[in-house]
Every structure is written in C-alpha cells, then in structure tokens.
C-alpha cells in the first residue's frame, strides 16, 4: 500500500484529497495544526498528526514519527496555503513573509525532507497545489501570485533534478474552488462571470486531478490547470 501525506488536510481541498486517496486504497497521513482537527481526522480513519508547515521543528518531529510508523510518504501533497488581498501600496512585509513561508518555503523544505526516502525507493510523487493566479495577473493578489509562481518554478527544477529517480514533481493549478478560501473575496459576485464554465469548482474535482497525477509515471514538471477555462480569459 502506498503512503500519501497531505498537508492542511482538515478542510477544503486538503480534506477532499485525503478522502479520495483513502477511498482509492492509499494509507493517508493527514496533517493539521489544531488539536480538534487532528482528532477529527483520526476519527475519519486517517493517520493524523500535528503540523504547522511554517515550523521546521514540527517537520522534524513529523519525519521521525512517520519513519517509526513506516508511513513516510510515497506521495506528497503540499496543499496548505493562505491568501491575502492587498494592493502593492498596502503590502505589509511581515504578512508577505508569512504568506511566502506558508505557500512556498514550506513546500520546498517539506519536499527536501521527504524526497530522500522517495529517492531510495526509486518512486515518488510530489504534487504542489498552485493556482491559476501563478500565471494570471489579478489586481490586489501580488503576494499570493508570487508565491504560486515560485511554487511552479520550484516544481519544474526539482522535477528535472529527480526525474531519473522515478520521482515526478507537478503542480495542480485550480481556478476558483468552493472552499473557505474564497468565502471572503470581495469580487465573489463577478467570479461566475469570469469563468467560462460559469461554475466554481468543487474541492473533489481538484482532488481527482491530484490523484490522477499520483498515478502517472510519465508526467513531470507540469502544471495541470483545472480552472473551468479561466486561464483562457487572461
Ligand atoms: P482553505 O482555506 O479551505 O484551507 C487551507 C488549508 O491550509 C487549511 O487546512 C489550513 O489549516 C491550512 N493551513 C494554512 N496555514 C497553515 C499552516 N501554517 N500550517 C498548516 N496548515 C496550514 O483553502 P483551500 O482548501 O481552498 O486551499 C488549499 C490549497 O488550494 C491552497 O494552497 C490554496 O492556495 C489552493 N488554491 C485554492 C483555490 C480556491 O479557490 N479555493 C484556488 C487555487 C488554489 P487551518 O484550518 O488550520 O487554517
């Protein structure tokens, strides 16, 4: 049985991904930052652990625990993410740094930690959850876009470095997905009009693309767009 690790698995795309992988026969390590969420995930039948992706000591503890449990990941889904909306004139350096830590830097160092195990096994899948905003400019979303464009660049380079080891590294880039993340976006009304499909995606639709990538040995260094045609409009 293959092991998959999903970060930020307590809600949204992370929970949908963890659920779909479990239904598909994987052993799922689902991580979250709050005790109540970790307990809920355990009740749902996942191996659940505390993990705030910003903290390297959390990462070290998680690695040690998974190694002891025999559940180091064959498939790593770097899903945890945050968004922010502000024009350049209002960008706050501390908030910008925090966003990069969560969305970009964490994915780099989590991958670095677990890829050695994948390398040894000559099998691995790293799937990073990017965004259409990594390619499509939108006013007020500079910090988020920069983090996701960085994630895509990171994925391409690492895909190249590890291609011979049986490891693929890809991104899934959703458009708008019906999760808490988009609940407070002020332009929610215009969203439907922007999307050629005229529908916001479900978290399950994104999860199925993540599962697809986990099953593909020959797709690497790619960004799989899953956005109802939104990118065509940019
Ligand atoms: P949600 O806001 O529903 O979930 C975000 C998840 O990330 C939560 O589980 C949250 O945990 C977790 N998280 C945030 N910060 C940390 C942290 N420091 N350590 C650990 N976990 C953390 O959003 P989505 O499910 O929509 O987002 C998942 C991914 O999809 C993100 O990378 C996002 O950028 C991307 N995405 C989403 C889109 C959308 O329209 N929804 C579109 C494009 C991309 P907690 O509950 O503790 O806050």
JSON list of N, CA, C and O and ligand atoms in Angstrom, two decimals, residues 7-15 31-34 37 51-54 78-83 98 102-103 129-133 144 148 151 172-182 185 200 203 206, ligand 1:
[
{"chain": "A", "resi": 7, "resn": "UNK", "atom": "N", "xyz": [-0.81, 17.92, 3.49]},
{"chain": "A", "resi": 7, "resn": "UNK", "atom": "CA", "xyz": [-0.74, 19.00, 4.48]},
{"chain": "A", "resi": 7, "resn": "UNK", "atom": "C", "xyz": [-2.03, 19.82, 4.41]},
{"chain": "A", "resi": 7, "resn": "UNK", "atom": "O", "xyz": [-2.67, 19.92, 3.35]},
{"chain": "A", "resi": 8, "resn": "UNK", "atom": "N", "xyz": [-2.41, 20.40, 5.54]},
{"chain": "A", "resi": 8, "resn": "UNK", "atom": "CA", "xyz": [-3.65, 21.19, 5.59]},
{"chain": "A", "resi": 8, "resn": "UNK", "atom": "C", "xyz": [-4.84, 20.34, 5.20]},
{"chain": "A", "resi": 8, "resn": "UNK", "atom": "O", "xyz": [-5.68, 20.74, 4.40]},
{"chain": "A", "resi": 9, "resn": "UNK", "atom": "N", "xyz": [-4.92, 19.15, 5.82]},
{"chain": "A", "resi": 9, "resn": "UNK", "atom": "CA", "xyz": [-5.91, 18.14, 5.38]},
{"chain": "A", "resi": 9, "resn": "UNK", "atom": "C", "xyz": [-7.24, 18.26, 6.11]},
{"chain": "A", "resi": 9, "resn": "UNK", "atom": "O", "xyz": [-8.15, 17.48, 5.87]},
{"chain": "A", "resi": 10, "resn": "UNK", "atom": "N", "xyz": [-7.36, 19.24, 7.00]},
{"chain": "A", "resi": 10, "resn": "UNK", "atom": "CA", "xyz": [-8.56, 19.30, 7.84]},
{"chain": "A", "resi": 10, "resn": "UNK", "atom": "C", "xyz": [-9.78, 19.90, 7.15]},
{"chain": "A", "resi": 10, "resn": "UNK", "atom": "O", "xyz": [-10.89, 19.77, 7.63]},
{"chain": "A", "resi": 11, "resn": "UNK", "atom": "N", "xyz": [-9.58, 20.60, 6.04]},
{"chain": "A", "resi": 11, "resn": "UNK", "atom": "CA", "xyz": [-10.75, 21.18, 5.35]},
{"chain": "A", "resi": 11, "resn": "UNK", "atom": "C", "xyz": [-10.40, 21.44, 3.88]},
{"chain": "A", "resi": 11, "resn": "UNK", "atom": "O", "xyz": [-9.26, 21.28, 3.46]},
{"chain": "A", "resi": 12, "resn": "UNK", "atom": "N", "xyz": [-11.42, 21.83, 3.13]},
{"chain": "A", "resi": 12, "resn": "UNK", "atom": "CA", "xyz": [-11.22, 22.27, 1.76]},
{"chain": "A", "resi": 12, "resn": "UNK", "atom": "C", "xyz": [-10.60, 21.21, 0.85]},
{"chain": "A", "resi": 12, "resn": "UNK", "atom": "O", "xyz": [-10.92, 20.01, 0.93]},
{"chain": "A", "resi": 13, "resn": "UNK", "atom": "N", "xyz": [-9.70, 21.66, -0.01]},
{"chain": "A", "resi": 13, "resn": "UNK", "atom": "CA", "xyz": [-9.08, 20.77, -1.00]},
{"chain": "A", "resi": 13, "resn": "UNK", "atom": "C", "xyz": [-8.26, 19.67, -0.31]},
{"chain": "A", "resi": 13, "resn": "UNK", "atom": "O", "xyz": [-8.22, 18.53, -0.76]},
{"chain": "A", "resi": 14, "resn": "UNK", "atom": "N", "xyz": [-7.63, 20.00, 0.80]},
{"chain": "A", "resi": 14, "resn": "UNK", "atom": "CA", "xyz": [-6.82, 19.02, 1.53]},
{"chain": "A", "resi": 14, "resn": "UNK", "atom": "C", "xyz": [-7.67, 17.86, 2.03]},
{"chain": "A", "resi": 14, "resn": "UNK", "atom": "O", "xyz": [-7.29, 16.68, 1.85]},
{"chain": "A", "resi": 15, "resn": "UNK", "atom": "N", "xyz": [-8.81, 18.17, 2.62]},
{"chain": "A", "resi": 15, "resn": "UNK", "atom": "CA", "xyz": [-9.68, 17.11, 3.13]},
{"chain": "A", "resi": 15, "resn": "UNK", "atom": "C", "xyz": [-10.25, 16.27, 1.98]},
{"chain": "A", "resi": 15, "resn": "UNK", "atom": "O", "xyz": [-10.30, 15.03, 2.07]},
{"chain": "A", "resi": 31, "resn": "UNK", "atom": "N", "xyz": [-2.37, 15.88, 7.91]},
{"chain": "A", "resi": 31, "resn": "UNK", "atom": "CA", "xyz": [-1.84, 16.76, 8.95]},
{"chain": "A", "resi": 31, "resn": "UNK", "atom": "C", "xyz": [-2.67, 18.03, 9.07]},
{"chain": "A", "resi": 31, "resn": "UNK", "atom": "O", "xyz": [-3.30, 18.49, 8.11]},
{"chain": "A", "resi": 32, "resn": "UNK", "atom": "N", "xyz": [-2.64, 18.57, 10.29]},
{"chain": "A", "resi": 32, "resn": "UNK", "atom": "CA", "xyz": [-3.40, 19.79, 10.60]},
{"chain": "A", "resi": 32, "resn": "UNK", "atom": "C", "xyz": [-2.70, 20.50, 11.76]},
{"chain": "A", "resi": 32, "resn": "UNK", "atom": "O", "xyz": [-1.83, 19.92, 12.39]},
{"chain": "A", "resi": 33, "resn": "UNK", "atom": "N", "xyz": [-3.13, 21.75, 12.02]},
{"chain": "A", "resi": 33, "resn": "UNK", "atom": "CA", "xyz": [-2.43, 22.46, 13.10]},
{"chain": "A", "resi": 33, "resn": "UNK", "atom": "C", "xyz": [-3.20, 22.53, 14.41]},
{"chain": "A", "resi": 33, "resn": "UNK", "atom": "O", "xyz": [-2.64, 22.88, 15.42]},
{"chain": "A", "resi": 34, "resn": "UNK", "atom": "N", "xyz": [-4.50, 22.23, 14.40]},
{"chain": "A", "resi": 34, "resn": "UNK", "atom": "CA", "xyz": [-5.27, 22.33, 15.64]},
{"chain": "A", "resi": 34, "resn": "UNK", "atom": "C", "xyz": [-5.62, 20.95, 16.18]},
{"chain": "A", "resi": 34, "resn": "UNK", "atom": "O", "xyz": [-5.98, 20.05, 15.42]},
{"chain": "A", "resi": 37, "resn": "UNK", "atom": "N", "xyz": [-8.86, 19.39, 15.11]},
{"chain": "A", "resi": 37, "resn": "UNK", "atom": "CA", "xyz": [-8.84, 18.92, 13.72]},
{"chain": "A", "resi": 37, "resn": "UNK", "atom": "C", "xyz": [-8.09, 17.59, 13.60]},
{"chain": "A", "resi": 37, "resn": "UNK", "atom": "O", "xyz": [-8.49, 16.69, 12.84]},
{"chain": "A", "resi": 51, "resn": "UNK", "atom": "N", "xyz": [0.89, 19.47, 12.48]},
{"chain": "A", "resi": 51, "resn": "UNK", "atom": "CA", "xyz": [1.94, 20.01, 11.62]},
{"chain": "A", "resi": 51, "resn": "UNK", "atom": "C", "xyz": [1.56, 21.42, 11.17]},
{"chain": "A", "resi": 51, "resn": "UNK", "atom": "O", "xyz": [0.68, 21.60, 10.33]},
{"chain": "A", "resi": 52, "resn": "UNK", "atom": "N", "xyz": [2.26, 22.41, 11.76]},
{"chain": "A", "resi": 52, "resn": "UNK", "atom": "CA", "xyz": [2.18, 23.76, 11.22]},
{"chain": "A", "resi": 52, "resn": "UNK", "atom": "C", "xyz": [3.33, 23.87, 10.24]},
{"chain": "A", "resi": 52, "resn": "UNK", "atom": "O", "xyz": [4.50, 23.78, 10.63]},
{"chain": "A", "resi": 53, "resn": "UNK", "atom": "N", "xyz": [3.01, 24.04, 8.96]},
{"chain": "A", "resi": 53, "resn": "UNK", "atom": "CA", "xyz": [4.04, 23.90, 7.92]},
{"chain": "A", "resi": 53, "resn": "UNK", "atom": "C", "xyz": [5.14, 24.97, 8.00]},
{"chain": "A", "resi": 53, "resn": "UNK", "atom": "O", "xyz": [6.18, 24.83, 7.36]},
{"chain": "A", "resi": 54, "resn": "UNK", "atom": "N", "xyz": [4.91, 26.02, 8.80]},
{"chain": "A", "resi": 54, "resn": "UNK", "atom": "CA", "xyz": [5.94, 27.06, 8.91]},
{"chain": "A", "resi": 54, "resn": "UNK", "atom": "C", "xyz": [7.09, 26.64, 9.81]},
{"chain": "A", "resi": 54, "resn": "UNK", "atom": "O", "xyz": [8.14, 27.27, 9.80]},
{"chain": "A", "resi": 78, "resn": "UNK", "atom": "N", "xyz": [1.63, 18.94, -1.17]},
{"chain": "A", "resi": 78, "resn": "UNK", "atom": "CA", "xyz": [1.83, 20.21, -0.48]},
{"chain": "A", "resi": 78, "resn": "UNK", "atom": "C", "xyz": [0.61, 21.10, -0.78]},
{"chain": "A", "resi": 78, "resn": "UNK", "atom": "O", "xyz": [0.55, 21.77, -1.81]},
{"chain": "A", "resi": 79, "resn": "UNK", "atom": "N", "xyz": [-0.35, 21.02, 0.14]},
{"chain": "A", "resi": 79, "resn": "UNK", "atom": "CA", "xyz": [-1.64, 21.68, -0.08]},
{"chain": "A", "resi": 79, "resn": "UNK", "atom": "C", "xyz": [-1.85, 22.92, 0.79]},
{"chain": "A", "resi": 79, "resn": "UNK", "atom": "O", "xyz": [-2.49, 23.87, 0.35]},
{"chain": "A", "resi": 80, "resn": "UNK", "atom": "N", "xyz": [-1.30, 22.92, 2.01]},
{"chain": "A", "resi": 80, "resn": "UNK", "atom": "CA", "xyz": [-1.58, 24.03, 2.94]},
{"chain": "A", "resi": 80, "resn": "UNK", "atom": "C", "xyz": [-1.29, 25.36, 2.28]},
{"chain": "A", "resi": 80, "resn": "UNK", "atom": "O", "xyz": [-0.25, 25.53, 1.63]},
{"chain": "A", "resi": 81, "resn": "UNK", "atom": "N", "xyz": [-2.20, 26.29, 2.45]},
{"chain": "A", "resi": 81, "resn": "UNK", "atom": "CA", "xyz": [-1.97, 27.60, 1.84]},
{"chain": "A", "resi": 81, "resn": "UNK", "atom": "C", "xyz": [-2.86, 28.66, 2.43]},
{"chain": "A", "resi": 81, "resn": "UNK", "atom": "O", "xyz": [-3.90, 28.36, 3.04]},
{"chain": "A", "resi": 82, "resn": "UNK", "atom": "N", "xyz": [-2.43, 29.89, 2.26]},
{"chain": "A", "resi": 82, "resn": "UNK", "atom": "CA", "xyz": [-3.23, 31.04, 2.70]},
{"chain": "A", "resi": 82, "resn": "UNK", "atom": "C", "xyz": [-3.25, 32.06, 1.57]},
{"chain": "A", "resi": 82, "resn": "UNK", "atom": "O", "xyz": [-2.40, 32.02, 0.67]},
{"chain": "A", "resi": 83, "resn": "UNK", "atom": "N", "xyz": [-4.23, 32.97, 1.63]},
{"chain": "A", "resi": 83, "resn": "UNK", "atom": "CA", "xyz": [-4.29, 34.01, 0.59]},
{"chain": "A", "resi": 83, "resn": "UNK", "atom": "C", "xyz": [-4.34, 35.37, 1.27]},
{"chain": "A", "resi": 83, "resn": "UNK", "atom": "O", "xyz": [-4.60, 35.46, 2.48]},
{"chain": "A", "resi": 98, "resn": "UNK", "atom": "N", "xyz": [5.14, 35.95, 5.88]},
{"chain": "A", "resi": 98, "resn": "UNK", "atom": "CA", "xyz": [4.36, 34.81, 6.41]},
{"chain": "A", "resi": 98, "resn": "UNK", "atom": "C", "xyz": [3.69, 34.05, 5.27]},
{"chain": "A", "resi": 98, "resn": "UNK", "atom": "O", "xyz": [3.69, 32.81, 5.24]},
{"chain": "A", "resi": 102, "resn": "UNK", "atom": "N", "xyz": [4.29, 30.04, 4.26]},
{"chain": "A", "resi": 102, "resn": "UNK", "atom": "CA", "xyz": [3.26, 29.00, 4.21]},
{"chain": "A", "resi": 102, "resn": "UNK", "atom": "C", "xyz": [3.16, 28.42, 2.80]},
{"chain": "A", "resi": 102, "resn": "UNK", "atom": "O", "xyz": [3.15, 27.21, 2.60]},
{"chain": "A", "resi": 103, "resn": "UNK", "atom": "N", "xyz": [3.06, 29.29, 1.80]},
{"chain": "A", "resi": 103, "resn": "UNK", "atom": "CA", "xyz": [2.72, 28.83, 0.44]},
{"chain": "A", "resi": 103, "resn": "UNK", "atom": "C", "xyz": [3.91, 28.30, -0.35]},
{"chain": "A", "resi": 103, "resn": "UNK", "atom": "O", "xyz": [3.73, 27.46, -1.22]},
{"chain": "A", "resi": 129, "resn": "UNK", "atom": "N", "xyz": [0.00, 22.21, -4.73]},
{"chain": "A", "resi": 129, "resn": "UNK", "atom": "CA", "xyz": [-1.24, 22.90, -5.11]},
{"chain": "A", "resi": 129, "resn": "UNK", "atom": "C", "xyz": [-0.91, 24.37, -5.36]},
{"chain": "A", "resi": 129, "resn": "UNK", "atom": "O", "xyz": [-0.64, 25.15, -4.44]},
{"chain": "A", "resi": 130, "resn": "UNK", "atom": "N", "xyz": [-0.91, 24.70, -6.64]},
{"chain": "A", "resi": 130, "resn": "UNK", "atom": "CA", "xyz": [-0.62, 26.07, -7.05]},
{"chain": "A", "resi": 130, "resn": "UNK", "atom": "C", "xyz": [-1.94, 26.82, -7.22]},
{"chain": "A", "resi": 130, "resn": "UNK", "atom": "O", "xyz": [-2.91, 26.60, -6.48]},
{"chain": "A", "resi": 131, "resn": "UNK", "atom": "N", "xyz": [-2.01, 27.66, -8.23]},
{"chain": "A", "resi": 131, "resn": "UNK", "atom": "CA", "xyz": [-3.25, 28.42, -8.50]},
{"chain": "A", "resi": 131, "resn": "UNK", "atom": "C", "xyz": [-3.14, 29.00, -9.90]},
{"chain": "A", "resi": 131, "resn": "UNK", "atom": "O", "xyz": [-2.04, 29.28, -10.39]},
{"chain": "A", "resi": 132, "resn": "UNK", "atom": "N", "xyz": [-4.28, 29.24, -10.51]},
{"chain": "A", "resi": 132, "resn": "UNK", "atom": "CA", "xyz": [-4.30, 29.94, -11.80]},
{"chain": "A", "resi": 132, "resn": "UNK", "atom": "C", "xyz": [-3.61, 31.30, -11.65]},
{"chain": "A", "resi": 132, "resn": "UNK", "atom": "O", "xyz": [-3.03, 31.84, -12.60]},
{"chain": "A", "resi": 133, "resn": "UNK", "atom": "N", "xyz": [-3.61, 31.82, -10.42]},
{"chain": "A", "resi": 133, "resn": "UNK", "atom": "CA", "xyz": [-3.01, 33.14, -10.19]},
{"chain": "A", "resi": 133, "resn": "UNK", "atom": "C", "xyz": [-1.48, 33.11, -10.25]},
{"chain": "A", "resi": 133, "resn": "UNK", "atom": "O", "xyz": [-0.84, 34.17, -10.25]},
{"chain": "A", "resi": 144, "resn": "UNK", "atom": "N", "xyz": [0.14, 36.56, -3.23]},
{"chain": "A", "resi": 144, "resn": "UNK", "atom": "CA", "xyz": [-0.33, 35.18, -3.50]},
{"chain": "A", "resi": 144, "resn": "UNK", "atom": "C", "xyz": [0.20, 34.69, -4.84]},
{"chain": "A", "resi": 144, "resn": "UNK", "atom": "O", "xyz": [0.71, 33.57, -4.95]},
{"chain": "A", "resi": 148, "resn": "UNK", "atom": "N", "xyz": [2.72, 31.44, -5.70]},
{"chain": "A", "resi": 148, "resn": "UNK", "atom": "CA", "xyz": [2.33, 30.31, -6.54]},
{"chain": "A", "resi": 148, "resn": "UNK", "atom": "C", "xyz": [3.22, 30.20, -7.78]},
{"chain": "A", "resi": 148, "resn": "UNK", "atom": "O", "xyz": [3.54, 29.09, -8.22]},
{"chain": "A", "resi": 151, "resn": "UNK", "atom": "N", "xyz": [6.22, 28.52, -6.59]},
{"chain": "A", "resi": 151, "resn": "UNK", "atom": "CA", "xyz": [5.96, 27.09, -6.38]},
{"chain": "A", "resi": 151, "resn": "UNK", "atom": "C", "xyz": [6.06, 26.32, -7.70]},
{"chain": "A", "resi": 151, "resn": "UNK", "atom": "O", "xyz": [6.61, 25.22, -7.76]},
{"chain": "A", "resi": 172, "resn": "UNK", "atom": "N", "xyz": [-0.86, 21.21, -9.46]},
{"chain": "A", "resi": 172, "resn": "UNK", "atom": "CA", "xyz": [-2.24, 21.37, -9.90]},
{"chain": "A", "resi": 172, "resn": "UNK", "atom": "C", "xyz": [-2.58, 22.84, -9.66]},
{"chain": "A", "resi": 172, "resn": "UNK", "atom": "O", "xyz": [-2.34, 23.36, -8.57]},
{"chain": "A", "resi": 173, "resn": "UNK", "atom": "N", "xyz": [-3.09, 23.49, -10.69]},
{"chain": "A", "resi": 173, "resn": "UNK", "atom": "CA", "xyz": [-3.42, 24.92, -10.55]},
{"chain": "A", "resi": 173, "resn": "UNK", "atom": "C", "xyz": [-4.92, 25.12, -10.70]},
{"chain": "A", "resi": 173, "resn": "UNK", "atom": "O", "xyz": [-5.44, 25.21, -11.81]},
{"chain": "A", "resi": 174, "resn": "UNK", "atom": "N", "xyz": [-5.64, 25.17, -9.56]},
{"chain": "A", "resi": 174, "resn": "UNK", "atom": "CA", "xyz": [-7.08, 25.41, -9.63]},
{"chain": "A", "resi": 174, "resn": "UNK", "atom": "C", "xyz": [-7.38, 26.87, -9.95]},
{"chain": "A", "resi": 174, "resn": "UNK", "atom": "O", "xyz": [-6.53, 27.76, -9.77]},
{"chain": "A", "resi": 175, "resn": "UNK", "atom": "N", "xyz": [-8.62, 27.08, -10.41]},
{"chain": "A", "resi": 175, "resn": "UNK", "atom": "CA", "xyz": [-9.11, 28.46, -10.55]},
{"chain": "A", "resi": 175, "resn": "UNK", "atom": "C", "xyz": [-9.81, 28.82, -9.25]},
{"chain": "A", "resi": 175, "resn": "UNK", "atom": "O", "xyz": [-9.16, 28.90, -8.22]},
{"chain": "A", "resi": 176, "resn": "UNK", "atom": "N", "xyz": [-11.12, 29.01, -9.31]},
{"chain": "A", "resi": 176, "resn": "UNK", "atom": "CA", "xyz": [-11.87, 29.23, -8.07]},
{"chain": "A", "resi": 176, "resn": "UNK", "atom": "C", "xyz": [-12.50, 27.93, -7.62]},
{"chain": "A", "resi": 176, "resn": "UNK", "atom": "O", "xyz": [-13.13, 27.23, -8.41]},
{"chain": "A", "resi": 177, "resn": "UNK", "atom": "N", "xyz": [-12.32, 27.62, -6.34]},
{"chain": "A", "resi": 177, "resn": "UNK", "atom": "CA", "xyz": [-12.82, 26.37, -5.78]},
{"chain": "A", "resi": 177, "resn": "UNK", "atom": "C", "xyz": [-13.68, 26.71, -4.56]},
{"chain": "A", "resi": 177, "resn": "UNK", "atom": "O", "xyz": [-13.33, 27.60, -3.77]},
{"chain": "A", "resi": 178, "resn": "UNK", "atom": "N", "xyz": [-14.77, 25.98, -4.41]},
{"chain": "A", "resi": 178, "resn": "UNK", "atom": "CA", "xyz": [-15.73, 26.26, -3.35]},
{"chain": "A", "resi": 178, "resn": "UNK", "atom": "C", "xyz": [-15.19, 25.79, -1.99]},
{"chain": "A", "resi": 178, "resn": "UNK", "atom": "O", "xyz": [-15.52, 24.70, -1.53]},
{"chain": "A", "resi": 179, "resn": "UNK", "atom": "N", "xyz": [-14.34, 26.60, -1.39]},
{"chain": "A", "resi": 179, "resn": "UNK", "atom": "CA", "xyz": [-13.81, 26.31, -0.05]},
{"chain": "A", "resi": 179, "resn": "UNK", "atom": "C", "xyz": [-13.85, 27.61, 0.75]},
{"chain": "A", "resi": 179, "resn": "UNK", "atom": "O", "xyz": [-14.18, 28.67, 0.21]},
{"chain": "A", "resi": 180, "resn": "UNK", "atom": "N", "xyz": [-13.42, 27.52, 2.01]},
{"chain": "A", "resi": 180, "resn": "UNK", "atom": "CA", "xyz": [-13.41, 28.72, 2.86]},
{"chain": "A", "resi": 180, "resn": "UNK", "atom": "C", "xyz": [-12.56, 29.83, 2.26]},
{"chain": "A", "resi": 180, "resn": "UNK", "atom": "O", "xyz": [-12.81, 31.01, 2.50]},
{"chain": "A", "resi": 181, "resn": "UNK", "atom": "N", "xyz": [-11.54, 29.44, 1.48]},
{"chain": "A", "resi": 181, "resn": "UNK", "atom": "CA", "xyz": [-10.59, 30.44, 0.98]},
{"chain": "A", "resi": 181, "resn": "UNK", "atom": "C", "xyz": [-11.25, 31.54, 0.15]},
{"chain": "A", "resi": 181, "resn": "UNK", "atom": "O", "xyz": [-10.81, 32.68, 0.17]},
{"chain": "A", "resi": 182, "resn": "UNK", "atom": "N", "xyz": [-12.29, 31.18, -0.58]},
{"chain": "A", "resi": 182, "resn": "UNK", "atom": "CA", "xyz": [-12.87, 32.20, -1.46]},
{"chain": "A", "resi": 182, "resn": "UNK", "atom": "C", "xyz": [-14.11, 32.88, -0.83]},
{"chain": "A", "resi": 182, "resn": "UNK", "atom": "O", "xyz": [-14.70, 33.76, -1.43]},
{"chain": "A", "resi": 185, "resn": "UNK", "atom": "N", "xyz": [-13.77, 36.75, -0.51]},
{"chain": "A", "resi": 185, "resn": "UNK", "atom": "CA", "xyz": [-13.27, 37.54, -1.63]},
{"chain": "A", "resi": 185, "resn": "UNK", "atom": "C", "xyz": [-14.33, 38.55, -2.04]},
{"chain": "A", "resi": 185, "resn": "UNK", "atom": "O", "xyz": [-15.48, 38.19, -2.30]},
{"chain": "A", "resi": 200, "resn": "UNK", "atom": "N", "xyz": [-18.02, 27.54, -10.13]},
{"chain": "A", "resi": 200, "resn": "UNK", "atom": "CA", "xyz": [-16.86, 27.39, -9.26]},
{"chain": "A", "resi": 200, "resn": "UNK", "atom": "C", "xyz": [-16.65, 25.88, -9.07]},
{"chain": "A", "resi": 200, "resn": "UNK", "atom": "O", "xyz": [-17.61, 25.14, -8.94]},
{"chain": "A", "resi": 203, "resn": "UNK", "atom": "N", "xyz": [-14.07, 21.00, -4.42]},
{"chain": "A", "resi": 203, "resn": "UNK", "atom": "CA", "xyz": [-12.77, 20.51, -3.92]},
{"chain": "A", "resi": 203, "resn": "UNK", "atom": "C", "xyz": [-12.50, 19.10, -4.45]},
{"chain": "A", "resi": 203, "resn": "UNK", "atom": "O", "xyz": [-11.35, 18.74, -4.73]},
{"chain": "A", "resi": 206, "resn": "UNK", "atom": "N", "xyz": [-10.77, 19.03, -7.80]},
{"chain": "A", "resi": 206, "resn": "UNK", "atom": "CA", "xyz": [-9.32, 19.28, -7.72]},
{"chain": "A", "resi": 206, "resn": "UNK", "atom": "C", "xyz": [-8.62, 18.00, -7.20]},
{"chain": "A", "resi": 206, "resn": "UNK", "atom": "O", "xyz": [-7.58, 17.60, -7.72]},
{"chain": "B", "resi": 1, "resn": "LIG", "atom": "P1", "xyz": [-8.87, 26.51, 2.87]},
{"chain": "B", "resi": 1, "resn": "LIG", "atom": "O1", "xyz": [-8.70, 27.89, 3.39]},
{"chain": "B", "resi": 1, "resn": "LIG", "atom": "O2", "xyz": [-10.18, 25.83, 2.95]},
{"chain": "B", "resi": 1, "resn": "LIG", "atom": "O3", "xyz": [-7.77, 25.52, 3.53]},
{"chain": "B", "resi": 1, "resn": "LIG", "atom": "C1", "xyz": [-6.46, 25.92, 3.71]},
{"chain": "B", "resi": 1, "resn": "LIG", "atom": "C2", "xyz": [-5.76, 24.82, 4.47]},
{"chain": "B", "resi": 1, "resn": "LIG", "atom": "O4", "xyz": [-4.40, 25.20, 4.66]},
{"chain": "B", "resi": 1, "resn": "LIG", "atom": "C3", "xyz": [-6.36, 24.60, 5.86]},
{"chain": "B", "resi": 1, "resn": "LIG", "atom": "O5", "xyz": [-6.34, 23.24, 6.17]},
{"chain": "B", "resi": 1, "resn": "LIG", "atom": "C4", "xyz": [-5.43, 25.38, 6.74]},
{"chain": "B", "resi": 1, "resn": "LIG", "atom": "O6", "xyz": [-5.39, 24.97, 8.09]},
{"chain": "B", "resi": 1, "resn": "LIG", "atom": "C5", "xyz": [-4.11, 25.06, 6.05]},
{"chain": "B", "resi": 1, "resn": "LIG", "atom": "N1", "xyz": [-3.05, 25.93, 6.52]},
{"chain": "B", "resi": 1, "resn": "LIG", "atom": "C6", "xyz": [-2.94, 27.27, 6.41]},
{"chain": "B", "resi": 1, "resn": "LIG", "atom": "N2", "xyz": [-1.83, 27.70, 7.03]},
{"chain": "B", "resi": 1, "resn": "LIG", "atom": "C7", "xyz": [-1.22, 26.60, 7.53]},
{"chain": "B", "resi": 1, "resn": "LIG", "atom": "C8", "xyz": [-0.04, 26.38, 8.29]},
{"chain": "B", "resi": 1, "resn": "LIG", "atom": "N3", "xyz": [0.76, 27.39, 8.65]},
{"chain": "B", "resi": 1, "resn": "LIG", "atom": "N4", "xyz": [0.28, 25.11, 8.63]},
{"chain": "B", "resi": 1, "resn": "LIG", "atom": "C9", "xyz": [-0.53, 24.07, 8.28]},
{"chain": "B", "resi": 1, "resn": "LIG", "atom": "N5", "xyz": [-1.67, 24.22, 7.59]},
{"chain": "B", "resi": 1, "resn": "LIG", "atom": "C10", "xyz": [-2.00, 25.48, 7.22]},
{"chain": "B", "resi": 1, "resn": "LIG", "atom": "O7", "xyz": [-8.40, 26.63, 1.36]},
{"chain": "B", "resi": 1, "resn": "LIG", "atom": "P2", "xyz": [-8.35, 25.61, 0.13]},
{"chain": "B", "resi": 1, "resn": "LIG", "atom": "O8", "xyz": [-8.68, 24.24, 0.54]},
{"chain": "B", "resi": 1, "resn": "LIG", "atom": "O9", "xyz": [-9.10, 26.25, -0.96]},
{"chain": "B", "resi": 1, "resn": "LIG", "atom": "O10", "xyz": [-6.80, 25.72, -0.20]},
{"chain": "B", "resi": 1, "resn": "LIG", "atom": "C11", "xyz": [-5.94, 24.61, -0.38]},
{"chain": "B", "resi": 1, "resn": "LIG", "atom": "C12", "xyz": [-4.88, 24.99, -1.39]},
{"chain": "B", "resi": 1, "resn": "LIG", "atom": "O11", "xyz": [-5.50, 25.27, -2.65]},
{"chain": "B", "resi": 1, "resn": "LIG", "atom": "C13", "xyz": [-4.09, 26.24, -1.03]},
{"chain": "B", "resi": 1, "resn": "LIG", "atom": "O12", "xyz": [-2.73, 26.05, -1.33]},
{"chain": "B", "resi": 1, "resn": "LIG", "atom": "C14", "xyz": [-4.68, 27.30, -1.92]},
{"chain": "B", "resi": 1, "resn": "LIG", "atom": "O13", "xyz": [-3.77, 28.34, -2.20]},
{"chain": "B", "resi": 1, "resn": "LIG", "atom": "C15", "xyz": [-5.01, 26.49, -3.16]},
{"chain": "B", "resi": 1, "resn": "LIG", "atom": "N6", "xyz": [-6.00, 27.08, -4.04]},
{"chain": "B", "resi": 1, "resn": "LIG", "atom": "C16", "xyz": [-7.29, 27.31, -3.64]},
{"chain": "B", "resi": 1, "resn": "LIG", "atom": "C17", "xyz": [-8.18, 27.90, -4.50]},
{"chain": "B", "resi": 1, "resn": "LIG", "atom": "C18", "xyz": [-9.60, 28.20, -4.13]},
{"chain": "B", "resi": 1, "resn": "LIG", "atom": "O14", "xyz": [-10.30, 28.86, -4.93]},
{"chain": "B", "resi": 1, "resn": "LIG", "atom": "N7", "xyz": [-10.10, 27.75, -3.00]},
{"chain": "B", "resi": 1, "resn": "LIG", "atom": "C19", "xyz": [-7.80, 28.27, -5.87]},
{"chain": "B", "resi": 1, "resn": "LIG", "atom": "C20", "xyz": [-6.43, 27.98, -6.19]},
{"chain": "B", "resi": 1, "resn": "LIG", "atom": "C21", "xyz": [-5.58, 27.40, -5.32]},
{"chain": "B", "resi": 1, "resn": "LIG", "atom": "P3", "xyz": [-6.29, 25.72, 9.23]},
{"chain": "B", "resi": 1, "resn": "LIG", "atom": "O15", "xyz": [-7.67, 25.16, 9.10]},
{"chain": "B", "resi": 1, "resn": "LIG", "atom": "O16", "xyz": [-5.60, 25.37, 10.49]},
{"chain": "B", "resi": 1, "resn": "LIG", "atom": "O17", "xyz": [-6.25, 27.19, 8.92]}
]
